[in-house]
Structure formats: C-alpha cells, structure tokens
mmCIF file of N, CA and C in Angstrom:
data_model
loop_
_atom_site.group_PDB
_atom_site.id
_atom_site.type_symbol
_atom_site.label_atom_id
_atom_site.label_comp_id
_atom_site.label_asym_id
_atom_site.label_seq_id
_atom_site.Cartn_x
_atom_site.Cartn_y
_atom_site.Cartn_z
ATOM 1 N N MET C 9 -48.639 41.728 11.453
ATOM 2 C CA MET C 9 -49.752 41.029 12.781
ATOM 3 C C MET C 9 -48.441 40.172 13.381
ATOM 4 N N ARG C 10 -48.165 39.043 12.667
ATOM 5 C CA ARG C 10 -46.618 38.569 13.362
ATOM 6 C C ARG C 10 -46.284 38.791 14.067
ATOM 7 N N SER C 11 -44.913 39.905 13.213
ATOM 8 C CA SER C 11 -44.193 40.843 14.072
ATOM 9 C C SER C 11 -44.354 41.769 15.239
ATOM 10 N N TYR C 12 -45.378 42.806 15.145
ATOM 11 C CA TYR C 12 -45.960 43.968 16.357
ATOM 12 C C TYR C 12 -46.160 42.648 17.523
ATOM 13 N N ALA C 13 -46.184 41.270 16.963
ATOM 14 C CA ALA C 13 -46.915 40.247 18.801
ATOM 15 C C ALA C 13 -46.014 40.197 18.964
ATOM 16 N N ALA C 14 -44.417 39.419 18.042
ATOM 17 C CA ALA C 14 -43.467 39.497 18.293
ATOM 18 C C ALA C 14 -42.279 40.489 19.383
ATOM 19 N N ALA C 15 -42.895 41.257 18.581
ATOM 20 C CA ALA C 15 -41.872 42.618 19.260
ATOM 21 C C ALA C 15 -42.139 42.983 20.100
ATOM 22 N N LEU C 16 -43.508 43.110 20.290
ATOM 23 C CA LEU C 16 -44.120 43.898 21.289
ATOM 24 C C LEU C 16 -45.411 42.875 22.315
ATOM 25 N N PRO C 17 -44.780 41.889 23.101
ATOM 26 C CA PRO C 17 -45.874 41.732 23.096
ATOM 27 C C PRO C 17 -47.500 41.734 24.489
ATOM 28 N N GLY C 18 -46.443 43.019 24.998
ATOM 29 C CA GLY C 18 -47.048 43.656 26.160
ATOM 30 C C GLY C 18 -47.469 44.555 25.781
ATOM 31 N N VAL C 19 -47.712 45.541 24.655
ATOM 32 C CA VAL C 19 -48.006 46.020 23.823
ATOM 33 C C VAL C 19 -49.665 45.865 23.525
ATOM 34 N N ARG C 20 -50.523 46.986 24.034
ATOM 35 C CA ARG C 20 -51.638 46.789 23.928
ATOM 36 C C ARG C 20 -52.350 46.516 22.638
ATOM 37 N N ARG C 21 -52.854 46.416 21.765
ATOM 38 C CA ARG C 21 -53.103 46.354 20.761
ATOM 39 C C ARG C 21 -54.862 47.314 20.111
ATOM 40 N N ALA C 22 -55.470 48.093 19.450
ATOM 41 C CA ALA C 22 -55.880 49.038 19.156
ATOM 42 C C ALA C 22 -56.516 48.205 18.435
ATOM 43 N N HIS C 23 -56.548 47.974 17.596
ATOM 44 C CA HIS C 23 -57.722 47.225 17.094
ATOM 45 C C HIS C 23 -57.565 45.508 16.537
ATOM 46 N N THR C 24 -58.495 45.319 16.108
ATOM 47 C CA THR C 24 -58.916 43.778 15.856
ATOM 48 C C THR C 24 -57.560 42.929 14.948
ATOM 49 N N ASP C 25 -57.317 41.625 14.338
ATOM 50 C CA ASP C 25 -56.762 41.208 13.067
ATOM 51 C C ASP C 25 -57.323 41.680 11.822
ATOM 52 N N ASP C 26 -58.471 41.440 11.999
ATOM 53 C CA ASP C 26 -59.573 42.035 10.962
ATOM 54 C C ASP C 26 -59.413 43.795 10.822
ATOM 55 N N GLU C 27 -59.457 44.069 11.740
ATOM 56 C CA GLU C 27 -59.273 45.817 11.571
ATOM 57 C C GLU C 27 -58.426 46.651 11.157
ATOM 58 N N VAL C 28 -56.755 45.700 11.039
ATOM 59 C CA VAL C 28 -55.966 46.113 10.792
ATOM 60 C C VAL C 28 -55.970 45.249 8.869
ATOM 61 N N ARG C 29 -56.456 44.513 8.816
ATOM 62 C CA ARG C 29 -55.489 43.810 7.792
ATOM 63 C C ARG C 29 -56.388 45.011 6.565
ATOM 64 N N TYR C 30 -57.371 45.068 7.268
ATOM 65 C CA TYR C 30 -59.066 46.467 6.376
ATOM 66 C C TYR C 30 -58.022 47.712 6.183
ATOM 67 N N TRP C 31 -57.659 48.527 7.343
ATOM 68 C CA TRP C 31 -56.924 49.264 7.148
ATOM 69 C C TRP C 31 -55.538 49.178 6.453
ATOM 70 N N PHE C 32 -54.682 47.694 6.355
ATOM 71 C CA PHE C 32 -54.328 48.555 5.788
ATOM 72 C C PHE C 32 -54.430 48.035 3.756
ATOM 73 N N ARG C 33 -55.264 47.172 3.764
ATOM 74 C CA ARG C 33 -55.894 46.929 2.361
ATOM 75 C C ARG C 33 -56.442 48.244 2.221
ATOM 76 N N GLU C 34 -57.078 48.839 2.863
ATOM 77 C CA GLU C 34 -58.551 49.796 2.021
ATOM 78 C C GLU C 34 -57.824 51.244 1.574
ATOM 79 N N LEU C 35 -57.392 51.154 3.540
ATOM 80 C CA LEU C 35 -56.412 52.976 3.537
ATOM 81 C C LEU C 35 -54.690 53.120 3.393
ATOM 82 N N LEU C 36 -53.949 51.720 3.061
ATOM 83 C CA LEU C 36 -53.051 52.523 3.922
ATOM 84 C C LEU C 36 -52.168 52.648 2.117
ATOM 85 N N VAL C 37 -53.086 51.480 2.018
ATOM 86 C CA VAL C 37 -52.080 50.079 0.751
ATOM 87 C C VAL C 37 -52.164 51.348 -0.844
ATOM 88 N N PRO C 38 -53.176 52.101 -0.236
ATOM 89 C CA PRO C 38 -53.665 52.432 -1.501
ATOM 90 C C PRO C 38 -53.442 54.250 -2.004
ATOM 91 N N HIS C 39 -52.953 55.020 -0.954
ATOM 92 C CA HIS C 39 -53.101 56.257 -0.776
ATOM 93 C C HIS C 39 -51.492 56.436 -0.294
ATOM 94 N N ARG C 40 -50.403 55.396 -0.476
ATOM 95 C CA ARG C 40 -49.308 55.177 0.413
ATOM 96 C C ARG C 40 -48.065 54.585 -0.102
ATOM 97 N N GLU C 41 -46.637 55.273 0.326
ATOM 98 C CA GLU C 41 -45.816 54.333 -1.263
ATOM 99 C C GLU C 41 -45.569 52.945 -0.335
ATOM 100 N N THR C 42 -46.072 51.887 -0.733
ATOM 101 C CA THR C 42 -45.865 50.742 -0.146
ATOM 102 C C THR C 42 -44.755 49.809 -0.726
ATOM 103 N N TRP C 43 -43.647 49.450 -0.057
ATOM 104 C CA TRP C 43 -42.402 48.208 -0.654
ATOM 105 C C TRP C 43 -43.280 46.807 0.448
ATOM 106 N N VAL C 44 -43.135 45.921 -0.775
ATOM 107 C CA VAL C 44 -42.995 44.669 0.452
ATOM 108 C C VAL C 44 -41.524 44.180 -0.426
ATOM 109 N N ALA C 45 -40.903 43.102 0.578
ATOM 110 C CA ALA C 45 -40.145 41.513 0.489
ATOM 111 C C ALA C 45 -40.333 40.790 0.158
ATOM 112 N N THR C 46 -40.429 40.070 -1.181
ATOM 113 C CA THR C 46 -40.601 38.482 -0.369
ATOM 114 C C THR C 46 -39.801 37.785 -0.745
ATOM 115 N N ALA C 47 -39.817 36.246 -0.560
ATOM 116 C CA ALA C 47 -39.438 35.567 -0.514
ATOM 117 C C ALA C 47 -39.832 33.691 -1.327
ATOM 118 N N GLY C 48 -39.651 33.566 -2.195
ATOM 119 C CA GLY C 48 -40.517 33.007 -3.056
ATOM 120 C C GLY C 48 -41.932 33.661 -2.905
ATOM 121 N N ASP C 49 -43.030 32.629 -2.410
ATOM 122 C CA ASP C 49 -44.212 33.244 -2.118
ATOM 123 C C ASP C 49 -45.370 33.608 -0.981
ATOM 124 N N ALA C 50 -44.020 34.264 -0.200
ATOM 125 C CA ALA C 50 -43.875 34.418 1.243
ATOM 126 C C ALA C 50 -43.280 36.229 1.192
ATOM 127 N N THR C 51 -44.540 36.986 2.010
ATOM 128 C CA THR C 51 -43.990 38.446 2.240
ATOM 129 C C THR C 51 -43.337 37.986 3.784
ATOM 130 N N VAL C 52 -42.177 38.985 3.448
ATOM 131 C CA VAL C 52 -41.209 38.821 4.405
ATOM 132 C C VAL C 52 -40.959 40.073 5.309
ATOM 133 N N ALA C 53 -41.746 40.895 4.614
ATOM 134 C CA ALA C 53 -41.425 42.362 5.573
ATOM 135 C C ALA C 53 -42.238 43.140 4.050
ATOM 136 N N VAL C 54 -42.649 44.866 4.770
ATOM 137 C CA VAL C 54 -44.008 46.315 4.461
ATOM 138 C C VAL C 54 -43.153 47.162 4.966
ATOM 139 N N MET C 55 -43.210 48.098 3.903
ATOM 140 C CA MET C 55 -42.606 49.254 4.127
ATOM 141 C C MET C 55 -42.864 49.735 3.661
ATOM 142 N N VAL C 56 -44.268 51.078 4.510
ATOM 143 C CA VAL C 56 -44.455 52.330 4.460
ATOM 144 C C VAL C 56 -44.051 53.488 3.875
ATOM 145 N N LEU C 57 -43.749 54.273 2.565
ATOM 146 C CA LEU C 57 -43.635 55.724 3.221
ATOM 147 C C LEU C 57 -44.928 56.618 2.216
ATOM 148 N N ASP C 58 -44.699 57.790 3.942
ATOM 149 C CA ASP C 58 -46.014 58.728 3.406
ATOM 150 C C ASP C 58 -44.847 59.993 3.331
ATOM 151 N N GLY C 59 -44.556 60.437 2.813
ATOM 152 C CA GLY C 59 -44.092 61.405 2.306
ATOM 153 C C GLY C 59 -42.653 61.555 2.727
ATOM 154 N N GLU C 60 -41.997 62.126 3.675
ATOM 155 C CA GLU C 60 -41.064 62.034 4.060
ATOM 156 C C GLU C 60 -40.627 61.307 5.532
ATOM 157 N N GLU C 61 -42.390 60.497 5.740
ATOM 158 C CA GLU C 61 -42.471 59.568 6.855
ATOM 159 C C GLU C 61 -42.002 57.966 6.913
ATOM 160 N N LEU C 62 -41.065 57.775 7.488
ATOM 161 C CA LEU C 62 -40.921 56.167 7.358
ATOM 162 C C LEU C 62 -41.795 55.755 8.271
ATOM 163 N N ASP C 63 -43.742 55.594 7.979
ATOM 164 C CA ASP C 63 -44.637 55.093 8.513
ATOM 165 C C ASP C 63 -44.676 53.652 8.838
ATOM 166 N N GLN C 64 -44.807 52.243 8.172
ATOM 167 C CA GLN C 64 -44.415 51.202 8.642
ATOM 168 C C GLN C 64 -43.380 50.482 8.346
ATOM 169 N N LEU C 65 -42.978 49.862 8.782
ATOM 170 C CA LEU C 65 -42.061 48.821 8.978
ATOM 171 C C LEU C 65 -42.280 47.393 9.579
ATOM 172 N N TYR C 66 -42.235 46.407 8.931
ATOM 173 C CA TYR C 66 -42.506 45.337 9.481
ATOM 174 C C TYR C 66 -42.133 44.373 8.760
ATOM 175 N N ILE C 67 -40.836 44.029 9.780
ATOM 176 C CA ILE C 67 -39.924 41.771 9.452
ATOM 177 C C ILE C 67 -40.173 41.071 9.956
ATOM 178 N N ASP C 68 -41.293 40.000 9.074
ATOM 179 C CA ASP C 68 -41.264 38.965 9.879
ATOM 180 C C ASP C 68 -40.754 38.471 10.633
ATOM 181 N N PRO C 69 -40.433 37.883 11.779
ATOM 182 C CA PRO C 69 -39.808 37.410 12.547
ATOM 183 C C PRO C 69 -38.883 36.516 12.402
ATOM 184 N N PRO C 70 -38.661 34.989 11.897
ATOM 185 C CA PRO C 70 -37.989 34.206 10.894
ATOM 186 C C PRO C 70 -36.739 35.149 10.127
ATOM 187 N N TRP C 71 -37.225 36.436 9.970
ATOM 188 C CA TRP C 71 -36.410 37.508 8.399
ATOM 189 C C TRP C 71 -36.088 37.964 9.177
ATOM 190 N N ARG C 72 -35.750 38.300 10.519
ATOM 191 C CA ARG C 72 -34.937 39.243 11.180
ATOM 192 C C ARG C 72 -33.594 39.390 11.570
ATOM 193 N N GLY C 73 -32.871 39.713 11.469
ATOM 194 C CA GLY C 73 -31.385 39.625 11.506
ATOM 195 C C GLY C 73 -31.179 39.457 10.034
ATOM 196 N N ARG C 74 -31.438 39.262 8.356
ATOM 197 C CA ARG C 74 -30.855 38.989 7.255
ATOM 198 C C ARG C 74 -30.932 39.745 6.270
ATOM 199 N N GLY C 75 -30.900 41.597 7.130
ATOM 200 C CA GLY C 75 -30.906 42.529 6.142
ATOM 201 C C GLY C 75 -32.043 42.990 5.254
ATOM 202 N N VAL C 76 -32.770 42.495 5.039
ATOM 203 C CA VAL C 76 -34.469 42.692 4.966
ATOM 204 C C VAL C 76 -34.513 44.038 5.215
ATOM 205 N N GLY C 77 -34.664 44.453 5.944
ATOM 206 C CA GLY C 77 -34.812 45.896 6.955
ATOM 207 C C GLY C 77 -33.895 47.178 6.696
ATOM 208 N N ASP C 78 -32.618 46.553 6.705
ATOM 209 C CA ASP C 78 -31.709 47.007 6.349
ATOM 210 C C ASP C 78 -31.733 47.704 4.848
ATOM 211 N N ARG C 79 -31.792 47.032 4.049
ATOM 212 C CA ARG C 79 -32.103 47.312 2.146
ATOM 213 C C ARG C 79 -33.614 48.258 2.221
ATOM 214 N N LEU C 80 -34.275 47.969 2.811
ATOM 215 C CA LEU C 80 -35.397 48.908 2.987
ATOM 216 C C LEU C 80 -35.595 50.030 3.582
ATOM 217 N N VAL C 81 -34.814 49.917 4.916
ATOM 218 C CA VAL C 81 -34.567 51.610 5.030
ATOM 219 C C VAL C 81 -32.955 51.976 4.114
ATOM 220 N N ASP C 82 -32.711 51.371 3.231
ATOM 221 C CA ASP C 82 -31.257 52.114 2.059
ATOM 222 C C ASP C 82 -32.283 52.447 1.700
ATOM 223 N N LEU C 83 -33.162 51.597 1.647
ATOM 224 C CA LEU C 83 -34.601 52.574 -0.017
ATOM 225 C C LEU C 83 -34.932 54.004 0.819
ATOM 226 N N ALA C 84 -35.874 53.205 1.639
ATOM 227 C CA ALA C 84 -36.552 55.079 1.808
ATOM 228 C C ALA C 84 -35.415 56.443 2.437
ATOM 229 N N LYS C 85 -34.247 55.388 2.763
ATOM 230 C CA LYS C 85 -33.932 57.187 2.443
ATOM 231 C C LYS C 85 -33.748 57.217 1.013
ATOM 232 N N ARG C 86 -33.395 56.448 -0.076
ATOM 233 C CA ARG C 86 -33.199 56.910 -1.478
ATOM 234 C C ARG C 86 -34.267 57.278 -1.634
ATOM 235 N N ARG C 87 -35.465 57.289 -1.568
ATOM 236 C CA ARG C 87 -36.611 57.801 -1.660
ATOM 237 C C ARG C 87 -37.363 59.012 -0.518
ATOM 238 N N SER C 88 -36.675 59.087 -0.203
ATOM 239 C CA SER C 88 -36.433 60.306 1.286
ATOM 240 C C SER C 88 -35.535 61.261 1.202
ATOM 241 N N PRO C 89 -34.644 61.670 0.362
ATOM 242 C CA PRO C 89 -33.074 62.523 0.574
ATOM 243 C C PRO C 89 -32.586 62.817 1.731
ATOM 244 N N ALA C 90 -33.555 64.034 1.981
ATOM 245 C CA ALA C 90 -34.005 65.512 2.429
ATOM 246 C C ALA C 90 -33.720 65.284 3.866
ATOM 247 N N GLY C 91 -34.276 64.044 4.317
ATOM 248 C CA GLY C 91 -34.352 62.991 5.452
ATOM 249 C C GLY C 91 -35.569 62.271 5.969
ATOM 250 N N LEU C 92 -35.555 61.742 6.915
ATOM 251 C CA LEU C 92 -36.738 61.124 7.259
ATOM 252 C C LEU C 92 -36.909 60.631 8.983
ATOM 253 N N GLU C 93 -38.649 61.123 8.725
ATOM 254 C CA GLU C 93 -38.592 60.966 10.264
ATOM 255 C C GLU C 93 -39.421 59.456 10.776
ATOM 256 N N LEU C 94 -39.497 58.846 11.791
ATOM 257 C CA LEU C 94 -40.896 57.483 12.076
ATOM 258 C C LEU C 94 -40.722 57.992 13.586
ATOM 259 N N TRP C 95 -41.816 57.424 14.525
ATOM 260 C CA TRP C 95 -42.039 57.066 15.812
ATOM 261 C C TRP C 95 -42.740 55.459 15.384
ATOM 262 N N THR C 96 -41.879 55.328 17.353
ATOM 263 C CA THR C 96 -41.375 53.540 17.869
ATOM 264 C C THR C 96 -42.116 53.470 18.968
ATOM 265 N N PHE C 97 -42.135 52.769 20.174
ATOM 266 C CA PHE C 97 -42.917 52.520 21.171
ATOM 267 C C PHE C 97 -41.135 52.849 21.885
ATOM 268 N N GLN C 98 -41.485 53.337 22.526
ATOM 269 C CA GLN C 98 -39.553 53.525 23.450
ATOM 270 C C GLN C 98 -40.088 51.858 23.804
ATOM 271 N N VAL C 99 -40.700 51.254 24.520
ATOM 272 C CA VAL C 99 -40.781 50.230 24.967
ATOM 273 C C VAL C 99 -39.994 49.298 24.356
ATOM 274 N N ASN C 100 -39.480 48.876 22.519
ATOM 275 C CA ASN C 100 -39.149 48.062 21.458
ATOM 276 C C ASN C 100 -38.113 48.681 21.636
ATOM 277 N N ALA C 101 -37.627 48.333 22.610
ATOM 278 C CA ALA C 101 -35.277 48.390 22.809
ATOM 279 C C ALA C 101 -34.825 47.745 20.929
ATOM 280 N N PRO C 102 -35.421 46.909 20.115
ATOM 281 C CA PRO C 102 -34.611 46.446 18.712
ATOM 282 C C PRO C 102 -35.086 47.282 18.326
ATOM 283 N N ALA C 103 -36.420 48.162 18.205
ATOM 284 C CA ALA C 103 -37.036 48.746 17.017
ATOM 285 C C ALA C 103 -35.582 50.020 17.160
ATOM 286 N N ARG C 104 -35.410 50.382 18.052
ATOM 287 C CA ARG C 104 -34.694 51.626 18.972
ATOM 288 C C ARG C 104 -33.462 51.533 18.266
ATOM 289 N N ARG C 105 -32.602 50.515 18.463
ATOM 290 C CA ARG C 105 -31.411 50.062 18.273
ATOM 291 C C ARG C 105 -30.969 49.807 17.080
ATOM 292 N N PHE C 106 -32.713 49.271 16.567
ATOM 293 C CA PHE C 106 -31.616 48.948 14.603
ATOM 294 C C PHE C 106 -31.925 50.664 13.273
ATOM 295 N N TYR C 107 -33.033 51.139 14.282
ATOM 296 C CA TYR C 107 -32.732 52.884 14.040
ATOM 297 C C TYR C 107 -31.391 53.184 14.120
ATOM 298 N N GLU C 108 -31.367 53.694 15.398
ATOM 299 C CA GLU C 108 -30.299 54.510 15.755
ATOM 300 C C GLU C 108 -28.830 53.842 14.944
ATOM 301 N N ARG C 109 -28.619 52.852 14.927
ATOM 302 C CA ARG C 109 -27.441 51.647 14.133
ATOM 303 C C ARG C 109 -27.718 53.049 12.677
ATOM 304 N N HIS C 110 -29.018 52.956 12.394
ATOM 305 C CA HIS C 110 -29.359 53.986 10.504
ATOM 306 C C HIS C 110 -28.403 54.610 10.245
ATOM 307 N N GLY C 111 -28.266 55.729 11.458
ATOM 308 C CA GLY C 111 -28.562 57.164 11.784
ATOM 309 C C GLY C 111 -29.666 58.005 12.054
ATOM 310 N N PHE C 112 -30.200 57.777 12.432
ATOM 311 C CA PHE C 112 -31.714 58.376 13.430
ATOM 312 C C PHE C 112 -31.423 58.452 14.390
ATOM 313 N N VAL C 113 -31.733 60.554 15.047
ATOM 314 C CA VAL C 113 -31.324 60.228 16.066
ATOM 315 C C VAL C 113 -32.826 60.509 17.420
ATOM 316 N N ALA C 114 -32.929 60.269 18.153
ATOM 317 C CA ALA C 114 -34.438 60.347 18.745
ATOM 318 C C ALA C 114 -34.351 62.229 18.924
ATOM 319 N N ALA C 115 -35.940 62.467 18.569
ATOM 320 C CA ALA C 115 -36.114 64.064 18.779
ATOM 321 C C ALA C 115 -36.931 64.392 19.370
ATOM 322 N N GLU C 116 -38.171 63.363 20.481
ATOM 323 C CA GLU C 116 -39.054 63.730 21.238
ATOM 324 C C GLU C 116 -39.368 62.265 21.308
ATOM 325 N N HIS C 117 -39.878 62.618 23.007
ATOM 326 C CA HIS C 117 -39.893 61.402 23.356
ATOM 327 C C HIS C 117 -41.513 61.636 24.552
ATOM 328 N N THR C 118 -42.682 61.185 24.043
ATOM 329 C CA THR C 118 -44.171 61.532 24.583
ATOM 330 C C THR C 118 -44.666 60.262 25.887
ATOM 331 N N ASP C 119 -46.170 61.030 26.620
ATOM 332 C CA ASP C 119 -45.884 59.660 27.291
ATOM 333 C C ASP C 119 -47.241 58.787 26.843
ATOM 334 N N GLY C 120 -47.093 58.796 25.185
ATOM 335 C CA GLY C 120 -48.344 58.085 24.616
ATOM 336 C C GLY C 120 -49.596 58.578 24.485
ATOM 337 N N SER C 121 -50.735 60.037 25.291
ATOM 338 C CA SER C 121 -51.175 60.204 24.885
ATOM 339 C C SER C 121 -52.297 60.177 23.278
ATOM 340 N N ARG C 122 -51.239 60.645 22.803
ATOM 341 C CA ARG C 122 -51.169 60.641 21.496
ATOM 342 C C ARG C 122 -51.506 59.313 19.662
ATOM 343 N N ASN C 123 -51.114 58.444 20.695
ATOM 344 C CA ASN C 123 -51.130 57.189 20.312
ATOM 345 C C ASN C 123 -52.347 56.154 20.454
ATOM 346 N N GLU C 124 -53.532 54.920 20.109
ATOM 347 C CA GLU C 124 -54.484 54.316 19.939
ATOM 348 C C GLU C 124 -53.960 53.659 21.525
ATOM 349 N N GLU C 125 -52.575 53.211 21.047
ATOM 350 C CA GLU C 125 -52.167 52.364 22.327
ATOM 351 C C GLU C 125 -52.546 52.905 23.586
ATOM 352 N N ARG C 126 -52.028 53.987 23.835
ATOM 353 C CA ARG C 126 -51.856 55.195 24.767
ATOM 354 C C ARG C 126 -50.422 54.383 25.714
ATOM 355 N N GLU C 127 -49.181 53.890 24.061
ATOM 356 C CA GLU C 127 -48.276 53.972 25.014
ATOM 357 C C GLU C 127 -47.235 54.594 25.387
ATOM 358 N N PRO C 128 -46.320 55.253 25.891
ATOM 359 C CA PRO C 128 -44.768 56.099 25.466
ATOM 360 C C PRO C 128 -43.680 55.783 24.453
ATOM 361 N N ASP C 129 -44.065 56.498 22.998
ATOM 362 C CA ASP C 129 -42.996 56.707 21.830
ATOM 363 C C ASP C 129 -42.377 57.660 21.618
ATOM 364 N N VAL C 130 -41.570 57.359 21.133
ATOM 365 C CA VAL C 130 -40.234 58.012 20.381
ATOM 366 C C VAL C 130 -40.629 58.509 19.115
ATOM 367 N N ARG C 131 -40.257 59.943 18.625
ATOM 368 C CA ARG C 131 -39.941 60.401 17.556
ATOM 369 C C ARG C 131 -38.015 60.485 17.543
ATOM 370 N N TYR C 132 -38.405 59.317 16.325
ATOM 371 C CA TYR C 132 -36.841 59.158 15.305
ATOM 372 C C TYR C 132 -36.339 60.555 14.237
ATOM 373 N N VAL C 133 -35.486 61.374 13.817
ATOM 374 C CA VAL C 133 -35.338 61.197 12.792
ATOM 375 C C VAL C 133 -33.632 61.367 12.155
ATOM 376 N N TRP C 134 -33.906 61.123 11.170
ATOM 377 C CA TRP C 134 -33.017 60.549 9.985
ATOM 378 C C TRP C 134 -32.275 61.679 8.910
ATOM 379 N N LEU C 135 -31.369 62.931 9.328
ATOM 380 C CA LEU C 135 -30.893 63.579 8.348
ATOM 381 C C LEU C 135 -29.834 63.214 7.604
ATOM 382 N N PRO C 136 -29.290 63.417 5.977
ATOM 383 C CA PRO C 136 -28.144 63.361 5.110
ATOM 384 C C PRO C 136 -27.373 63.277 5.874
ATOM 385 N N GLU C 137 -25.807 63.338 5.922
ATOM 386 C CA GLU C 137 -24.968 63.845 5.955
ATOM 387 C C GLU C 137 -24.511 65.326 5.421
ATOM 388 N N PRO C 138 -24.287 66.556 5.793
ATOM 389 C CA PRO C 138 -23.609 67.376 4.708
ATOM 390 C C PRO C 138 -22.354 67.033 3.907
ATOM 391 N N SER C 139 -22.974 67.673 2.678
ATOM 392 C CA SER C 139 -22.037 67.075 0.790
ATOM 393 C C SER C 139 -20.684 68.466 1.745
#
C-alpha cells in the first residue's frame, strides 16, 4: 500500500486498506505464485505471478532503485520463459520506464473502463529473444 500510494498519489483507490489486505492474504497469495523479498524482518517487495501474467509487483519506496525489482523481473522471466504480460496505469511513468528497460513492449492502451480505478492503463508484453 505504501508503494501504491507513493507511485500513484492521484489515482483513485478502489478499495480500503483492510479490503486490500484481505484480498492479498485470502484470495491472491493462496492461489497465485507469490514471491516476497525481505531485508532482515522487513518485507521490501512482493511479486505475484499468474501463469504468464506478472500480476503484481510492488517495491517498498525506500528500496526502489536498489535492484530488488530487477531481480524479481528476472525471476519472473525465468518462471515464464515463453513470455510475460502485465498491466500498469498510463500515468505511472516510472513503472513504464522500468518495464520498457526490461524489454517489455506496450501492446494495448485502454481508457480504464475495464479496471476498478477507472484509470487509463497499458498492457505490456515481454517475449524472449529468438534463439
């Protein structure tokens, strides 16, 4: 939630903190491949994969720029070697630069009518280099 708030201060939140915690704890984590990066006792990042979709990637703001996200995206590529896709909001320029730096290409832009926040978004696709 800290990551979302720092990256997207102008984006409407569709759910309360308690609803988000419940969704992660009860619905997302038990049914998706979830990876957590820690430093000591602190969780500094979380990544959730759903097949070939990088469903969630959040880095605690003080840990941005330290390579944690790079390592998680590399892991996602190893877990889905045939390719990955993900969605991010169009206003999230730092995330878009991050994914593009990692070889993701914008494949679709929407007006946001299909997401709960009603925020224009973009679907990114990564395909491995041909052998």
